[in-house]
Amino acid sequence: MGGKEFKKPLLNKVYYEKCPGCNVDQYKELHTGLPIKEVVYIWIVVLCVALPISSLFPFLYFMIKDFNIAEKEEDISYYAGFVGSAYMIGRAMTSVFWGVVADRYGRKPVILLGTSTVVIFNTLFGFSVNYWMAIATRFLLGFLNGLLGPIKAYACELFPEEHQALGLSAISTSWGIGLIIGPALGGYLAQPAEKFPALVSSDSLFGRFPYLLPCLCISIFALFVTIAAFWLPETLHFHKKDELESASYDTEGKTNEGKDSNLGSLLKNWPLMSSIIVYCVFSLHDMAYSEIFSLWAVSPKSLGGLNYTTEDVGTVLSVTGVGLLVFQFTLYPIMERIFGPIVVARIAGVVSIPLLTSYPFIAMLTGFALSLTLNCASIIKNVLSVSIITGTFMLQNKAVDQRQRGAANGIAMTMQSICKAIGPACGGALLSWSQQRKNAAFLPGDQMIFFILNIIEAIGVILTFKPFLITHHY
């Protein structure tokens, strides 16, 4: 890059020396191999954000119990739901704003702010001494973390066109694994003074703050990711006005001045909006399921739960994480190639319904039979969920061209965050209500909560058909 600009005549592209987006585009032209390094970038950044979202679910029941805010044991799940939702409420309020910031000032500043937010507010959550501090720290963790929308646009810009599917798959896989590993860490590392009394005394830091250790481990990981993120390349184009007028772009040329990114045109794009709505319905289901599963597992047998410890829940989720990782890198690509993403999502949604119906009956088992059946059910359920989310996520990104992805992901993140906020709040409240009607004639106890989850799943499956869902490929 010797002068002000240089040109590749065959491709009719003009690159500008001081533009980071041009540097990335030139790099993509010159390096045609599999972008392993870029996959690792995306993987660790998304994992950093995904880990704290659901890491609290296995110990949230005990944390709320320690705060002494619930008058009756049946009310604990109700209060837990609001702590679980606080993150998503905060994220819903600012997702579009952070999308606009990323489009104007670059993807990298938003990524760095997002990972830094995990370091600070996830640690403070572990130090929570009362219910309202827990709510506030979770809210701020979501409010200041606008990373997930821009990272999707970033992946599309960082990878050459032939490898963009790999970049998007890296996001959904890392996200799915984070939502499994997070609760596993929470389950294993919470209340260390009770689990490892020989190593951790009750009057030590981790004894006085029994839920700090899992939060601190995730925050330390986030600190390393934040430091590493300083070396991430910026992908946004920054050009002067005269350069914009003289530049000759290819069909996928990108600037931060694009008219096509206005919200009005995106809201009228039904292939985009329909895919976002379907994604939101399944996201609502998954977030509610994640909270309900952990709360149900640690609930006492008398209320229809499994009477599991946080460590037991962590074990189940660890096994699930391994199963999910193996599936996502082996079977899913084959299934997606044969059937296409939307057919895979439909099949997964239909199979999920009888599986969830069996959960209250799994609770009647004991010993090895319970452990084996629950682990198998959890692996299958999460494999089905990630198949659905990956499929609908791919449709969403194919519904817009590259210039619109930043703004489109801002809209998607706002809608998804609202749904994911509703999930834990309603899930916790409905679980409390279900456990109070153990002797009802129609769907007694926990049968009701899993029936409600199945209704949401069924609605999602119905919405994957025309005329509601219309696919469009750029």
GROMACS .gro file of C-alpha atoms in nm:
model
  474
    1MET     CA    1   0.000   0.000   0.000
    2GLY     CA    2   0.244   0.264  -0.122
    3GLY     CA    3   0.037   0.572  -0.211
    4LYS     CA    4  -0.296   0.722  -0.124
    5GLU     CA    5  -0.477   0.439  -0.300
    6PHE     CA    6  -0.408   0.130  -0.508
    7LYS     CA    7  -0.627  -0.058  -0.750
    8LYS     CA    8  -0.677  -0.419  -0.853
    9PRO     CA    9  -0.779  -0.366  -1.219
   10LEU     CA   10  -0.934  -0.709  -1.280
   11LEU     CA   11  -1.175  -0.671  -0.989
   12ASN     CA   12  -1.229  -0.294  -1.034
   13LYS     CA   13  -1.181  -0.231  -0.663
   14VAL     CA   14  -1.026   0.074  -0.501
   15TYR     CA   15  -0.868   0.035  -0.157
   16TYR     CA   16  -0.772   0.328   0.068
   17GLU     CA   17  -0.464   0.301   0.281
   18LYS     CA   18  -0.602   0.461   0.599
   19CYS     CA   19  -0.936   0.280   0.589
   20PRO     CA   20  -0.951  -0.026   0.819
   21GLY     CA   21  -1.237  -0.179   0.620
   22CYS     CA   22  -1.031  -0.157   0.301
   23ASN     CA   23  -0.739  -0.325   0.478
   24VAL     CA   24  -0.963  -0.615   0.581
   25ASP     CA   25  -1.109  -0.644   0.230
   26GLN     CA   26  -0.761  -0.649   0.079
   27TYR     CA   27  -0.652  -0.915   0.329
   28LYS     CA   28  -0.952  -1.130   0.229
   29GLU     CA   29  -0.853  -1.098  -0.139
   30LEU     CA   30  -0.497  -1.209  -0.071
   31HIS     CA   31  -0.564  -1.490   0.179
   32THR     CA   32  -0.791  -1.760   0.038
   33GLY     CA   33  -0.738  -2.040   0.290
   34LEU     CA   34  -0.973  -2.150   0.569
   35PRO     CA   35  -0.993  -1.855   0.816
   36ILE     CA   36  -0.917  -2.051   1.134
   37LYS     CA   37  -0.777  -1.748   1.320
   38GLU     CA   38  -1.092  -1.546   1.247
   39VAL     CA   39  -1.314  -1.833   1.370
   40VAL     CA   40  -1.121  -1.833   1.699
   41TYR     CA   41  -1.166  -1.451   1.729
   42ILE     CA   42  -1.542  -1.480   1.689
   43TRP     CA   43  -1.567  -1.790   1.909
   44ILE     CA   44  -1.399  -1.646   2.220
   45VAL     CA   45  -1.571  -1.306   2.198
   46VAL     CA   46  -1.920  -1.460   2.172
   47LEU     CA   47  -1.837  -1.716   2.442
   48CYS     CA   48  -1.730  -1.432   2.674
   49VAL     CA   49  -2.074  -1.269   2.640
   50ALA     CA   50  -2.278  -1.593   2.647
   51LEU     CA   51  -2.125  -1.737   2.966
   52PRO     CA   52  -2.271  -1.488   3.219
   53ILE     CA   53  -2.622  -1.488   3.068
   54SER     CA   54  -2.731  -1.821   3.214
   55SER     CA   55  -2.446  -1.905   3.456
   56LEU     CA   56  -2.664  -1.791   3.747
   57PHE     CA   57  -2.955  -2.029   3.681
   58PRO     CA   58  -2.826  -2.332   3.881
   59PHE     CA   59  -2.759  -2.125   4.198
   60LEU     CA   60  -3.027  -1.856   4.157
   61TYR     CA   61  -3.278  -2.057   4.363
   62PHE     CA   62  -3.034  -2.070   4.657
   63MET     CA   63  -2.925  -1.707   4.612
   64ILE     CA   64  -3.287  -1.584   4.635
   65LYS     CA   65  -3.338  -1.811   4.936
   66ASP     CA   66  -3.034  -1.652   5.105
   67PHE     CA   67  -3.172  -1.301   5.041
   68ASN     CA   68  -3.480  -1.395   5.251
   69ILE     CA   69  -3.712  -1.202   5.020
   70ALA     CA   70  -3.954  -1.490   4.949
   71GLU     CA   71  -4.208  -1.560   5.223
   72LYS     CA   72  -4.277  -1.917   5.108
   73GLU     CA   73  -4.053  -2.171   4.933
   74GLU     CA   74  -4.297  -2.184   4.639
   75ASP     CA   75  -4.237  -1.808   4.581
   76ILE     CA   76  -3.860  -1.842   4.530
   77SER     CA   77  -3.893  -1.921   4.157
   78TYR     CA   78  -4.115  -1.613   4.114
   79TYR     CA   79  -3.846  -1.376   4.249
   80ALA     CA   80  -3.571  -1.564   4.065
   81GLY     CA   81  -3.744  -1.495   3.734
   82PHE     CA   82  -3.696  -1.119   3.764
   83VAL     CA   83  -3.322  -1.151   3.831
   84GLY     CA   84  -3.298  -1.375   3.525
   85SER     CA   85  -3.488  -1.119   3.314
   86ALA     CA   86  -3.301  -0.805   3.430
   87TYR     CA   87  -3.012  -0.867   3.187
   88MET     CA   88  -3.246  -0.900   2.888
   89ILE     CA   89  -3.451  -0.592   2.983
   90GLY     CA   90  -3.129  -0.387   2.993
   91ARG     CA   91  -3.015  -0.528   2.660
   92ALA     CA   92  -3.354  -0.465   2.495
   93MET     CA   93  -3.335  -0.095   2.588
   94THR     CA   94  -3.001  -0.030   2.417
   95SER     CA   95  -2.954  -0.285   2.134
   96VAL     CA   96  -3.057  -0.047   1.854
   97PHE     CA   97  -2.842   0.230   2.007
   98TRP     CA   98  -2.532   0.008   2.015
   99GLY     CA   99  -2.608  -0.105   1.658
  100VAL     CA  100  -2.607   0.261   1.546
  101VAL     CA  101  -2.284   0.327   1.740
  102ALA     CA  102  -2.122   0.025   1.572
  103ASP     CA  103  -2.232   0.148   1.228
  104ARG     CA  104  -2.100   0.499   1.292
  105TYR     CA  105  -1.783   0.451   1.500
  106GLY     CA  106  -1.687   0.092   1.426
  107ARG     CA  107  -1.751  -0.263   1.546
  108LYS     CA  108  -1.437  -0.283   1.759
  109PRO     CA  109  -1.527  -0.014   2.021
  110VAL     CA  110  -1.863  -0.184   2.085
  111ILE     CA  111  -1.693  -0.525   2.114
  112LEU     CA  112  -1.439  -0.388   2.365
  113LEU     CA  113  -1.709  -0.217   2.572
  114GLY     CA  114  -1.915  -0.537   2.575
  115THR     CA  115  -1.634  -0.760   2.702
  116SER     CA  116  -1.527  -0.495   2.959
  117THR     CA  117  -1.885  -0.479   3.090
  118VAL     CA  118  -1.872  -0.853   3.164
  119VAL     CA  119  -1.549  -0.805   3.362
  120ILE     CA  120  -1.700  -0.533   3.584
  121PHE     CA  121  -2.070  -0.608   3.633
  122ASN     CA  122  -2.055  -0.988   3.635
  123THR     CA  123  -1.802  -0.961   3.921
  124LEU     CA  124  -2.026  -0.714   4.107
  125PHE     CA  125  -2.319  -0.955   4.069
  126GLY     CA  126  -2.114  -1.219   4.252
  127PHE     CA  127  -2.074  -0.969   4.539
  128SER     CA  128  -2.452  -0.907   4.564
  129VAL     CA  129  -2.565  -0.876   4.925
  130ASN     CA  130  -2.936  -0.828   4.858
  131TYR     CA  131  -3.205  -0.884   4.595
  132TRP     CA  132  -3.197  -0.531   4.452
  133MET     CA  133  -2.820  -0.528   4.407
  134ALA     CA  134  -2.852  -0.853   4.212
  135ILE     CA  135  -3.124  -0.699   3.990
  136ALA     CA  136  -2.923  -0.375   3.933
  137THR     CA  137  -2.594  -0.543   3.840
  138ARG     CA  138  -2.766  -0.783   3.598
  139PHE     CA  139  -2.957  -0.494   3.440
  140LEU     CA  140  -2.639  -0.289   3.386
  141LEU     CA  141  -2.461  -0.597   3.248
  142GLY     CA  142  -2.724  -0.609   2.973
  143PHE     CA  143  -2.768  -0.232   2.932
  144LEU     CA  144  -2.400  -0.168   2.852
  145ASN     CA  145  -2.341  -0.487   2.654
  146GLY     CA  146  -2.440  -0.424   2.292
  147LEU     CA  147  -2.193  -0.670   2.147
  148LEU     CA  148  -2.408  -0.950   2.012
  149GLY     CA  149  -2.580  -0.752   1.735
  150PRO     CA  150  -2.264  -0.594   1.587
  151ILE     CA  151  -2.066  -0.921   1.617
  152LYS     CA  152  -2.302  -1.078   1.361
  153ALA     CA  153  -2.234  -0.795   1.115
  154TYR     CA  154  -1.863  -0.815   1.206
  155ALA     CA  155  -1.852  -1.187   1.121
  156CYS     CA  156  -2.005  -1.122   0.778
  157GLU     CA  157  -1.745  -0.850   0.711
  158LEU     CA  158  -1.445  -1.038   0.851
  159PHE     CA  159  -1.495  -1.356   0.648
  160PRO     CA  160  -1.472  -1.395   0.268
  161GLU     CA  161  -1.811  -1.465   0.109
  162GLU     CA  162  -1.745  -1.836   0.068
  163HIS     CA  163  -1.675  -1.868   0.442
  164GLN     CA  164  -1.950  -1.639   0.580
  165ALA     CA  165  -2.167  -1.941   0.671
  166LEU     CA  166  -1.875  -2.066   0.882
  167GLY     CA  167  -1.858  -1.729   1.061
  168LEU     CA  168  -2.230  -1.724   1.136
  169SER     CA  169  -2.218  -2.088   1.248
  170ALA     CA  170  -1.926  -2.002   1.481
  171ILE     CA  171  -2.148  -1.741   1.651
  172SER     CA  172  -2.448  -1.969   1.702
  173THR     CA  173  -2.234  -2.264   1.814
  174SER     CA  174  -2.029  -2.053   2.057
  175TRP     CA  175  -2.351  -1.898   2.187
  176GLY     CA  176  -2.510  -2.241   2.240
  177ILE     CA  177  -2.200  -2.379   2.412
  178GLY     CA  178  -2.177  -2.068   2.633
  179LEU     CA  179  -2.538  -2.115   2.746
  180ILE     CA  180  -2.443  -2.471   2.850
  181ILE     CA  181  -2.095  -2.416   2.998
  182GLY     CA  182  -2.213  -2.105   3.190
  183PRO     CA  183  -2.468  -2.295   3.402
  184ALA     CA  184  -2.222  -2.584   3.441
  185LEU     CA  185  -1.967  -2.342   3.592
  186GLY     CA  186  -2.239  -2.190   3.809
  187GLY     CA  187  -2.344  -2.533   3.928
  188TYR     CA  188  -1.995  -2.660   4.008
  189LEU     CA  189  -1.841  -2.349   4.161
  190ALA     CA  190  -2.126  -2.189   4.359
  191GLN     CA  191  -2.127  -2.239   4.739
  192PRO     CA  192  -1.764  -2.367   4.748
  193ALA     CA  193  -1.749  -2.355   5.129
  194GLU     CA  194  -2.027  -2.618   5.143
  195LYS     CA  195  -1.886  -2.833   4.862
  196PHE     CA  196  -1.514  -2.808   4.944
  197PRO     CA  197  -1.491  -2.729   5.317
  198ALA     CA  198  -1.131  -2.854   5.329
  199LEU     CA  199  -1.030  -2.595   5.067
  200VAL     CA  200  -1.266  -2.303   5.138
  201SER     CA  201  -1.355  -2.194   5.491
  202SER     CA  202  -1.695  -2.039   5.568
  203ASP     CA  203  -1.538  -1.709   5.683
  204SER     CA  204  -1.317  -1.667   5.372
  205LEU     CA  205  -1.411  -1.438   5.080
  206PHE     CA  206  -1.578  -1.720   4.887
  207GLY     CA  207  -1.744  -1.841   5.204
  208ARG     CA  208  -1.899  -1.498   5.275
  209PHE     CA  209  -1.995  -1.454   4.907
  210PRO     CA  210  -2.096  -1.809   4.808
  211TYR     CA  211  -2.186  -1.715   4.447
  212LEU     CA  212  -1.876  -1.508   4.369
  213LEU     CA  213  -1.644  -1.787   4.248
  214PRO     CA  214  -1.829  -1.879   3.924
  215CYS     CA  215  -1.881  -1.510   3.845
  216LEU     CA  216  -1.515  -1.431   3.907
  217CYS     CA  217  -1.394  -1.717   3.684
  218ILE     CA  218  -1.608  -1.590   3.396
  219SER     CA  219  -1.492  -1.231   3.459
  220ILE     CA  220  -1.124  -1.333   3.453
  221PHE     CA  221  -1.183  -1.508   3.120
  222ALA     CA  222  -1.358  -1.191   2.996
  223LEU     CA  223  -1.057  -0.983   3.105
  224PHE     CA  224  -0.822  -1.192   2.889
  225VAL     CA  225  -1.068  -1.169   2.598
  226THR     CA  226  -1.084  -0.789   2.640
  227ILE     CA  227  -0.705  -0.761   2.627
  228ALA     CA  228  -0.691  -0.989   2.320
  229ALA     CA  229  -0.970  -0.789   2.151
  230PHE     CA  230  -0.739  -0.486   2.121
  231TRP     CA  231  -0.571  -0.676   1.836
  232LEU     CA  232  -0.898  -0.739   1.650
  233PRO     CA  233  -0.912  -0.571   1.308
  234GLU     CA  234  -1.179  -0.306   1.249
  235THR     CA  235  -1.402  -0.394   0.951
  236LEU     CA  236  -1.598  -0.069   0.905
  237HIS     CA  237  -1.506   0.156   0.614
  238PHE     CA  238  -1.407   0.517   0.695
  239HIS     CA  239  -1.373   0.731   0.382
  240LYS     CA  240  -1.362   1.103   0.318
  241LYS     CA  241  -1.641   1.251   0.108
  242ASP     CA  242  -1.426   1.293  -0.205
  243GLU     CA  243  -1.307   0.934  -0.174
  244LEU     CA  244  -1.665   0.812  -0.150
  245GLU     CA  245  -1.758   0.997  -0.467
  246SER     CA  246  -1.461   0.864  -0.664
  247ALA     CA  247  -1.445   0.509  -0.528
  248SER     CA  248  -1.564   0.220  -0.743
  249TYR     CA  249  -1.709  -0.053  -0.523
  250ASP     CA  250  -1.801  -0.408  -0.596
  251THR     CA  251  -2.159  -0.526  -0.531
  252GLU     CA  252  -2.073  -0.600  -0.170
  253GLY     CA  253  -1.897  -0.266  -0.106
  254LYS     CA  254  -1.970  -0.125   0.235
  255THR     CA  255  -1.952   0.223   0.386
  256ASN     CA  256  -2.083   0.373   0.702
  257GLU     CA  257  -2.297   0.614   0.497
  258GLY     CA  258  -2.534   0.358   0.338
  259LYS     CA  259  -2.888   0.482   0.281
  260ASP     CA  260  -3.020   0.126   0.266
  261SER     CA  261  -2.968   0.078   0.639
  262ASN     CA  262  -3.257   0.304   0.741
  263LEU     CA  263  -3.497   0.140   0.985
  264GLY     CA  264  -3.806   0.208   0.772
  265SER     CA  265  -3.690  -0.005   0.479
  266LEU     CA  266  -3.585  -0.287   0.713
  267LEU     CA  267  -3.918  -0.291   0.897
  268LYS     CA  268  -4.092  -0.330   0.559
  269ASN     CA  269  -3.865  -0.621   0.466
  270TRP     CA  270  -4.100  -0.911   0.546
  271PRO     CA  271  -3.846  -1.193   0.481
  272LEU     CA  272  -3.629  -1.026   0.749
  273MET     CA  273  -3.908  -0.944   0.993
  274SER     CA  274  -4.077  -1.286   0.964
  275SER     CA  275  -3.745  -1.465   1.028
  276ILE     CA  276  -3.680  -1.240   1.330
  277ILE     CA  277  -4.028  -1.311   1.473
  278VAL     CA  278  -3.980  -1.689   1.433
  279TYR     CA  279  -3.635  -1.658   1.594
  280CYS     CA  280  -3.789  -1.457   1.881
  281VAL     CA  281  -4.058  -1.720   1.952
  282PHE     CA  282  -3.799  -1.998   1.973
  283SER     CA  283  -3.564  -1.773   2.178
  284LEU     CA  284  -3.847  -1.706   2.425
  285HIS     CA  285  -3.897  -2.081   2.457
  286ASP     CA  286  -3.525  -2.155   2.502
  287MET     CA  287  -3.465  -1.886   2.764
  288ALA     CA  288  -3.773  -1.997   2.961
  289TYR     CA  289  -3.661  -2.361   2.934
  290SER     CA  290  -3.306  -2.281   3.055
  291GLU     CA  291  -3.435  -2.115   3.371
  292ILE     CA  292  -3.717  -2.365   3.432
  293PHE     CA  293  -3.486  -2.665   3.388
  294SER     CA  294  -3.239  -2.545   3.653
  295LEU     CA  295  -3.510  -2.431   3.898
  296TRP     CA  296  -3.708  -2.754   3.847
  297ALA     CA  297  -3.396  -2.969   3.898
  298VAL     CA  298  -3.306  -2.810   4.234
  299SER     CA  299  -3.668  -2.792   4.360
  300PRO     CA  300  -3.756  -3.045   4.632
  301LYS     CA  301  -3.922  -3.375   4.537
  302SER     CA  302  -4.231  -3.268   4.730
  303LEU     CA  303  -4.286  -2.992   4.471
  304GLY     CA  304  -4.225  -3.223   4.174
  305GLY     CA  305  -3.856  -3.138   4.130
  306LEU     CA  306  -3.546  -3.359   4.137
  307ASN     CA  307  -3.396  -3.231   4.464
  308TYR     CA  308  -3.063  -3.187   4.283
  309THR     CA  309  -2.771  -2.985   4.416
  310THR     CA  310  -2.609  -2.712   4.204
  311GLU     CA  311  -2.325  -2.959   4.141
  312ASP     CA  312  -2.569  -3.220   4.007
  313VAL     CA  313  -2.714  -2.962   3.767
  314GLY     CA  314  -2.361  -2.863   3.662
  315THR     CA  315  -2.280  -3.228   3.578
  316VAL     CA  316  -2.590  -3.266   3.360
  317LEU     CA  317  -2.514  -2.941   3.175
  318SER     CA  318  -2.146  -3.037   3.125
  319VAL     CA  319  -2.244  -3.366   2.964
  320THR     CA  320  -2.497  -3.176   2.753
  321GLY     CA  321  -2.230  -2.927   2.642
  322VAL     CA  322  -2.001  -3.205   2.517
  323GLY     CA  323  -2.289  -3.369   2.330
  324LEU     CA  324  -2.389  -3.037   2.176
  325LEU     CA  325  -2.034  -2.959   2.062
  326VAL     CA  326  -1.998  -3.300   1.894
  327PHE     CA  327  -2.335  -3.266   1.719
  328GLN     CA  328  -2.279  -2.911   1.595
  329PHE     CA  329  -1.950  -2.994   1.426
  330THR     CA  330  -2.046  -3.338   1.286
  331LEU     CA  331  -2.416  -3.407   1.224
  332TYR     CA  332  -2.565  -3.057   1.192
  333PRO     CA  333  -2.369  -2.949   0.879
  334ILE     CA  334  -2.470  -3.275   0.707
  335MET     CA  335  -2.838  -3.234   0.802
  336GLU     CA  336  -2.837  -2.868   0.696
  337ARG     CA  337  -2.689  -2.961   0.356
  338ILE     CA  338  -2.946  -3.238   0.296
  339PHE     CA  339  -3.264  -3.073   0.426
  340GLY     CA  340  -3.184  -2.701   0.444
  341PRO     CA  341  -3.193  -2.490   0.765
  342ILE     CA  342  -3.568  -2.437   0.785
  343VAL     CA  343  -3.668  -2.805   0.743
  344VAL     CA  344  -3.415  -2.901   1.012
  345ALA     CA  345  -3.571  -2.635   1.240
  346ARG     CA  346  -3.922  -2.773   1.179
  347ILE     CA  347  -3.820  -3.133   1.251
  348ALA     CA  348  -3.636  -3.025   1.568
  349GLY     CA  349  -3.940  -2.825   1.689
  350VAL     CA  350  -4.179  -3.116   1.635
  351VAL     CA  351  -3.951  -3.369   1.811
  352SER     CA  352  -3.905  -3.130   2.109
  353ILE     CA  353  -4.275  -3.149   2.200
  354PRO     CA  354  -4.302  -3.518   2.307
  355LEU     CA  355  -3.958  -3.489   2.467
  356LEU     CA  356  -4.066  -3.203   2.698
  357THR     CA  357  -4.392  -3.385   2.777
  358SER     CA  358  -4.181  -3.665   2.931
  359TYR     CA  359  -3.996  -3.440   3.181
  360PRO     CA  360  -4.248  -3.461   3.471
  361PHE     CA  361  -4.240  -3.842   3.437
  362ILE     CA  362  -3.858  -3.843   3.438
  363ALA     CA  363  -3.885  -3.685   3.786
  364MET     CA  364  -4.048  -4.007   3.909
  365LEU     CA  365  -3.730  -4.205   3.841
  366THR     CA  366  -3.448  -4.247   4.093
  367GLY     CA  367  -3.079  -4.334   4.103
  368PHE     CA  368  -2.896  -4.437   3.786
  369ALA     CA  369  -3.214  -4.455   3.577
  370LEU     CA  370  -3.290  -4.089   3.659
  371SER     CA  371  -2.933  -3.977   3.587
  372LEU     CA  372  -2.909  -4.161   3.253
  373THR     CA  373  -3.254  -4.057   3.128
  374LEU     CA  374  -3.212  -3.692   3.232
  375ASN     CA  375  -2.870  -3.662   3.065
  376CYS     CA  376  -3.001  -3.813   2.740
  377ALA     CA  377  -3.311  -3.588   2.746
  378SER     CA  378  -3.101  -3.277   2.816
  379ILE     CA  379  -2.857  -3.352   2.531
  380ILE     CA  380  -3.138  -3.416   2.282
  381LYS     CA  381  -3.334  -3.106   2.392
  382ASN     CA  382  -3.035  -2.873   2.358
  383VAL     CA  383  -2.928  -3.027   2.026
  384LEU     CA  384  -3.280  -2.963   1.894
  385SER     CA  385  -3.279  -2.604   2.028
  386VAL     CA  386  -2.945  -2.513   1.870
  387SER     CA  387  -3.058  -2.668   1.539
  388ILE     CA  388  -3.364  -2.441   1.541
  389ILE     CA  389  -3.174  -2.127   1.644
  390THR     CA  390  -2.895  -2.183   1.388
  391GLY     CA  391  -3.148  -2.239   1.108
  392THR     CA  392  -3.359  -1.931   1.182
  393PHE     CA  393  -3.045  -1.721   1.241
  394MET     CA  394  -2.913  -1.813   0.895
  395LEU     CA  395  -3.245  -1.710   0.736
  396GLN     CA  396  -3.232  -1.376   0.916
  397ASN     CA  397  -2.886  -1.291   0.780
  398LYS     CA  398  -2.975  -1.403   0.426
  399ALA     CA  399  -3.278  -1.171   0.422
  400VAL     CA  400  -3.066  -0.853   0.392
  401ASP     CA  401  -2.760  -0.754   0.194
  402GLN     CA  402  -2.434  -0.677   0.369
  403ARG     CA  403  -2.487  -0.301   0.394
  404GLN     CA  404  -2.798  -0.353   0.606
  405ARG     CA  405  -2.677  -0.613   0.853
  406GLY     CA  406  -2.567  -0.374   1.131
  407ALA     CA  407  -2.907  -0.205   1.154
  408ALA     CA  408  -3.097  -0.533   1.093
  409ASN     CA  409  -2.915  -0.700   1.382
  410GLY     CA  410  -2.997  -0.402   1.606
  411ILE     CA  411  -3.371  -0.454   1.541
  412ALA     CA  412  -3.334  -0.830   1.587
  413MET     CA  413  -3.146  -0.795   1.916
  414THR     CA  414  -3.408  -0.557   2.059
  415MET     CA  415  -3.695  -0.792   1.975
  416GLN     CA  416  -3.505  -1.100   2.090
  417SER     CA  417  -3.403  -0.934   2.417
  418ILE     CA  418  -3.765  -0.846   2.496
  419CYS     CA  419  -3.867  -1.208   2.436
  420LYS     CA  420  -3.573  -1.339   2.637
  421ALA     CA  421  -3.665  -1.103   2.923
  422ILE     CA  422  -4.021  -1.237   2.923
  423GLY     CA  423  -3.891  -1.597   2.924
  424PRO     CA  424  -3.724  -1.615   3.269
  425ALA     CA  425  -3.975  -1.380   3.439
  426CYS     CA  426  -4.277  -1.575   3.315
  427GLY     CA  427  -4.095  -1.908   3.345
  428GLY     CA  428  -4.013  -1.855   3.713
  429ALA     CA  429  -4.364  -1.727   3.795
  430LEU     CA  430  -4.535  -2.011   3.604
  431LEU     CA  431  -4.314  -2.274   3.771
  432SER     CA  432  -4.414  -2.134   4.113
  433TRP     CA  433  -4.781  -2.145   4.010
  434SER     CA  434  -4.749  -2.498   3.867
  435GLN     CA  435  -4.586  -2.630   4.183
  436GLN     CA  436  -4.871  -2.489   4.393
  437ARG     CA  437  -5.132  -2.692   4.200
  438LYS     CA  438  -4.992  -3.040   4.264
  439ASN     CA  439  -5.337  -3.191   4.313
  440ALA     CA  440  -5.516  -3.027   4.018
  441ALA     CA  441  -5.730  -3.251   3.797
  442PHE     CA  442  -5.593  -3.110   3.468
  443LEU     CA  443  -5.215  -3.126   3.416
  444PRO     CA  444  -5.116  -3.130   3.786
  445GLY     CA  445  -4.793  -2.974   3.910
  446ASP     CA  446  -4.498  -2.958   3.670
  447GLN     CA  447  -4.697  -3.114   3.385
  448MET     CA  448  -4.855  -2.769   3.335
  449ILE     CA  449  -4.527  -2.577   3.295
  450PHE     CA  450  -4.394  -2.821   3.034
  451PHE     CA  451  -4.732  -2.810   2.856
  452ILE     CA  452  -4.703  -2.430   2.833
  453LEU     CA  453  -4.347  -2.462   2.694
  454ASN     CA  454  -4.483  -2.701   2.431
  455ILE     CA  455  -4.751  -2.451   2.325
  456ILE     CA  456  -4.479  -2.190   2.258
  457GLU     CA  457  -4.274  -2.449   2.065
  458ALA     CA  458  -4.579  -2.548   1.856
  459ILE     CA  459  -4.651  -2.182   1.770
  460GLY     CA  460  -4.288  -2.146   1.655
  461VAL     CA  461  -4.315  -2.454   1.430
  462ILE     CA  462  -4.641  -2.326   1.272
  463LEU     CA  463  -4.476  -1.989   1.199
  464THR     CA  464  -4.199  -2.158   0.995
  465PHE     CA  465  -4.449  -2.229   0.716
  466LYS     CA  466  -4.577  -2.001   0.441
  467PRO     CA  467  -4.751  -1.761   0.415
  468PHE     CA  468  -4.596  -1.633   0.743
  469LEU     CA  469  -4.228  -1.713   0.683
  470ILE     CA  470  -4.100  -1.598   0.346
  471THR     CA  471  -3.735  -1.659   0.263
  472HIS     CA  472  -3.527  -1.433   0.044
  473HIS     CA  473  -3.162  -1.485  -0.049
  474TYR     CA  474  -2.919  -1.212  -0.150
   0.00000   0.00000   0.00000
